[in-house]
Amino acid sequence: MSAGEKAFGVFKTILTLKDQLDDLDRDLAQLGGRLSGLAGAHGDLRDRVSRLEGMIEGAAMASGRQQRRIEE
């Protein structure tokens, strides 16, 4: 192999690695967005569970029964 062929191979490898890093950067950005969405959904779910617990406790108090809360 000549020096020119080796240099071309190195250049090709560098460009391939750059493309792979660009793909990883895009994937990480998408994962960040998905993680933010998941955190928001988790908060919404926590709020809904709290409201349901409140409704259950209210119904239990109205009927005179004692109901344990879900463990935190």
GROMACS .gro file of N, CA, C and O in nm, residues 12-58:
model
  188
   12LYS      N    1  -1.083   0.831   0.544
   12LYS     CA    2  -1.214   0.764   0.537
   12LYS      C    3  -1.259   0.720   0.676
   12LYS      O    4  -1.376   0.735   0.713
   13THR      N    5  -1.165   0.668   0.756
   13THR     CA    6  -1.196   0.625   0.893
   13THR      C    7  -1.241   0.744   0.978
   13THR      O    8  -1.338   0.735   1.054
   14ILE      N    9  -1.171   0.855   0.963
   14ILE     CA   10  -1.206   0.975   1.039
   14ILE      C   11  -1.346   1.023   1.004
   14ILE      O   12  -1.427   1.057   1.092
   15LEU      N   13  -1.379   1.025   0.875
   15LEU     CA   14  -1.512   1.068   0.834
   15LEU      C   15  -1.620   0.972   0.885
   15LEU      O   16  -1.728   1.015   0.925
   16THR      N   17  -1.590   0.843   0.884
   16THR     CA   18  -1.685   0.744   0.934
   16THR      C   19  -1.710   0.766   1.084
   16THR      O   20  -1.824   0.762   1.131
   17LEU      N   21  -1.601   0.788   1.160
   17LEU     CA   22  -1.615   0.812   1.303
   17LEU      C   23  -1.693   0.940   1.330
   17LEU      O   24  -1.774   0.947   1.423
   18LYS      N   25  -1.671   1.043   1.250
   18LYS     CA   26  -1.746   1.168   1.266
   18LYS      C   27  -1.895   1.144   1.243
   18LYS      O   28  -1.978   1.194   1.318
   19ASP      N   29  -1.929   1.069   1.141
   19ASP     CA   30  -2.069   1.037   1.115
   19ASP      C   31  -2.131   0.961   1.232
   19ASP      O   32  -2.245   0.988   1.272
   20GLN      N   33  -2.054   0.867   1.287
   20GLN     CA   34  -2.105   0.790   1.401
   20GLN      C   35  -2.124   0.879   1.523
   20GLN      O   36  -2.223   0.865   1.596
   21LEU      N   37  -2.033   0.971   1.546
   21LEU     CA   38  -2.047   1.064   1.658
   21LEU      C   39  -2.167   1.157   1.638
   21LEU      O   40  -2.238   1.189   1.734
   22ASP      N   41  -2.189   1.200   1.515
   22ASP     CA   42  -2.306   1.283   1.486
   22ASP      C   43  -2.435   1.206   1.515
   22ASP      O   44  -2.531   1.261   1.570
   23ASP      N   45  -2.437   1.078   1.477
   23ASP     CA   46  -2.554   0.994   1.504
   23ASP      C   47  -2.576   0.978   1.655
   23ASP      O   48  -2.690   0.984   1.704
   24LEU      N   49  -2.466   0.957   1.729
   24LEU     CA   50  -2.477   0.945   1.874
   24LEU      C   51  -2.528   1.074   1.937
   24LEU      O   52  -2.611   1.071   2.030
   25ASP      N   53  -2.482   1.186   1.889
   25ASP     CA   54  -2.527   1.316   1.940
   25ASP      C   55  -2.677   1.333   1.916
   25ASP      O   56  -2.750   1.376   2.006
   26ARG      N   57  -2.723   1.297   1.798
   26ARG     CA   58  -2.867   1.306   1.767
   26ARG      C   59  -2.947   1.212   1.856
   26ARG      O   60  -3.052   1.249   1.910
   27ASP      N   61  -2.897   1.089   1.875
   27ASP     CA   62  -2.966   0.993   1.960
   27ASP      C   63  -2.974   1.041   2.104
   27ASP      O   64  -3.078   1.026   2.171
   28LEU      N   65  -2.866   1.100   2.155
   28LEU     CA   66  -2.866   1.152   2.291
   28LEU      C   67  -2.965   1.267   2.307
   28LEU      O   68  -3.032   1.278   2.409
   29ALA      N   69  -2.973   1.352   2.206
   29ALA     CA   70  -3.070   1.462   2.212
   29ALA      C   71  -3.212   1.407   2.216
   29ALA      O   72  -3.297   1.457   2.292
   30GLN      N   73  -3.240   1.304   2.137
   30GLN     CA   74  -3.374   1.244   2.137
   30GLN      C   75  -3.403   1.178   2.272
   30GLN      O   76  -3.515   1.189   2.324
   31LEU      N   77  -3.302   1.110   2.328
   31LEU     CA   78  -3.322   1.047   2.458
   31LEU      C   79  -3.349   1.151   2.567
   31LEU      O   80  -3.430   1.128   2.657
   32GLY      N   81  -3.282   1.264   2.558
   32GLY     CA   82  -3.307   1.371   2.654
   32GLY      C   83  -3.451   1.419   2.648
   32GLY      O   84  -3.515   1.441   2.752
   33GLY      N   85  -3.503   1.434   2.527
   33GLY     CA   86  -3.642   1.475   2.512
   33GLY      C   87  -3.738   1.370   2.564
   33GLY      O   88  -3.838   1.403   2.630
   34ARG      N   89  -3.707   1.244   2.536
   34ARG     CA   90  -3.794   1.137   2.584
   34ARG      C   91  -3.789   1.127   2.736
   34ARG      O   92  -3.891   1.100   2.802
   35LEU      N   93  -3.672   1.150   2.795
   35LEU     CA   94  -3.659   1.145   2.940
   35LEU      C   95  -3.737   1.259   3.006
   35LEU      O   96  -3.802   1.239   3.109
   36SER      N   97  -3.735   1.375   2.945
   36SER     CA   98  -3.814   1.487   2.997
   36SER      C   99  -3.963   1.453   2.993
   36SER      O  100  -4.037   1.482   3.087
   37GLY      N  101  -4.007   1.392   2.884
   37GLY     CA  102  -4.147   1.351   2.873
   37GLY      C  103  -4.183   1.247   2.978
   37GLY      O  104  -4.292   1.251   3.037
   38LEU      N  105  -4.092   1.155   3.002
   38LEU     CA  106  -4.115   1.051   3.102
   38LEU      C  107  -4.125   1.111   3.242
   38LEU      O  108  -4.211   1.072   3.322
   39ALA      N  109  -4.040   1.209   3.271
   39ALA     CA  110  -4.044   1.274   3.402
   39ALA      C  111  -4.177   1.347   3.420
   39ALA      O  112  -4.237   1.343   3.528
   40GLY      N  113  -4.225   1.413   3.315
   40GLY     CA  114  -4.354   1.480   3.322
   40GLY      C  115  -4.468   1.381   3.344
   40GLY      O  116  -4.559   1.406   3.425
   41ALA      N  117  -4.463   1.269   3.273
   41ALA     CA  118  -4.568   1.167   3.289
   41ALA      C  119  -4.564   1.108   3.429
   41ALA      O  120  -4.669   1.079   3.488
   42HIS      N  121  -4.445   1.092   3.485
   42HIS     CA  122  -4.432   1.040   3.621
   42HIS      C  123  -4.498   1.135   3.721
   42HIS      O  124  -4.569   1.092   3.812
   43GLY      N  125  -4.474   1.263   3.705
   43GLY     CA  126  -4.536   1.362   3.793
   43GLY      C  127  -4.687   1.361   3.781
   43GLY      O  128  -4.758   1.369   3.882
   44ASP      N  129  -4.736   1.351   3.659
   44ASP     CA  130  -4.881   1.346   3.638
   44ASP      C  131  -4.941   1.222   3.703
   44ASP      O  132  -5.048   1.229   3.766
   45LEU      N  133  -4.874   1.110   3.690
   45LEU     CA  134  -4.923   0.985   3.749
   45LEU      C  135  -4.923   0.994   3.901
   45LEU      O  136  -5.019   0.951   3.967
   46ARG      N  137  -4.818   1.053   3.957
   46ARG     CA  138  -4.811   1.070   4.103
   46ARG      C  139  -4.928   1.154   4.152
   46ARG      O  140  -4.991   1.122   4.253
   47ASP      N  141  -4.958   1.262   4.079
   47ASP     CA  142  -5.070   1.348   4.117
   47ASP      C  143  -5.203   1.273   4.110
   47ASP      O  144  -5.289   1.288   4.198
   48ARG      N  145  -5.220   1.192   4.007
   48ARG     CA  146  -5.346   1.117   3.993
   48ARG      C  147  -5.361   1.016   4.106
   48ARG      O  148  -5.470   0.999   4.161
   49VAL      N  149  -5.251   0.949   4.141
   49VAL     CA  150  -5.257   0.851   4.250
   49VAL      C  151  -5.290   0.921   4.382
   49VAL      O  152  -5.371   0.871   4.462
   50SER      N  153  -5.232   1.038   4.403
   50SER     CA  154  -5.262   1.113   4.526
   50SER      C  155  -5.409   1.151   4.532
   50SER      O  156  -5.472   1.142   4.639
   51ARG      N  157  -5.464   1.194   4.420
   51ARG     CA  158  -5.607   1.229   4.418
   51ARG      C  159  -5.693   1.106   4.446
   51ARG      O  160  -5.792   1.114   4.521
   52LEU      N  161  -5.658   0.994   4.387
   52LEU     CA  162  -5.733   0.871   4.412
   52LEU      C  163  -5.725   0.830   4.558
   52LEU      O  164  -5.826   0.788   4.618
   53GLU      N  165  -5.606   0.841   4.617
   53GLU     CA  166  -5.592   0.809   4.759
   53GLU      C  167  -5.680   0.900   4.844
   53GLU      O  168  -5.744   0.854   4.939
   54GLY      N  169  -5.685   1.028   4.808
   54GLY     CA  170  -5.770   1.121   4.881
   54GLY      C  171  -5.916   1.083   4.870
   54GLY      O  172  -5.991   1.090   4.969
   55MET      N  173  -5.959   1.043   4.751
   55MET     CA  174  -6.098   1.003   4.732
   55MET      C  175  -6.129   0.878   4.813
   55MET      O  176  -6.236   0.867   4.876
   56ILE      N  177  -6.037   0.783   4.815
   56ILE     CA  178  -6.058   0.659   4.891
   56ILE      C  179  -6.064   0.688   5.040
   56ILE      O  180  -6.151   0.636   5.112
   57GLU      N  181  -5.971   0.774   5.087
   57GLU     CA  182  -5.973   0.810   5.230
   57GLU      C  183  -6.101   0.883   5.266
   57GLU      O  184  -6.159   0.860   5.372
   58GLY      N  185  -6.145   0.973   5.178
   58GLY     CA  186  -6.270   1.045   5.205
   58GLY      C  187  -6.389   0.951   5.212
   58GLY      O  188  -6.475   0.964   5.300
   0.00000   0.00000   0.00000
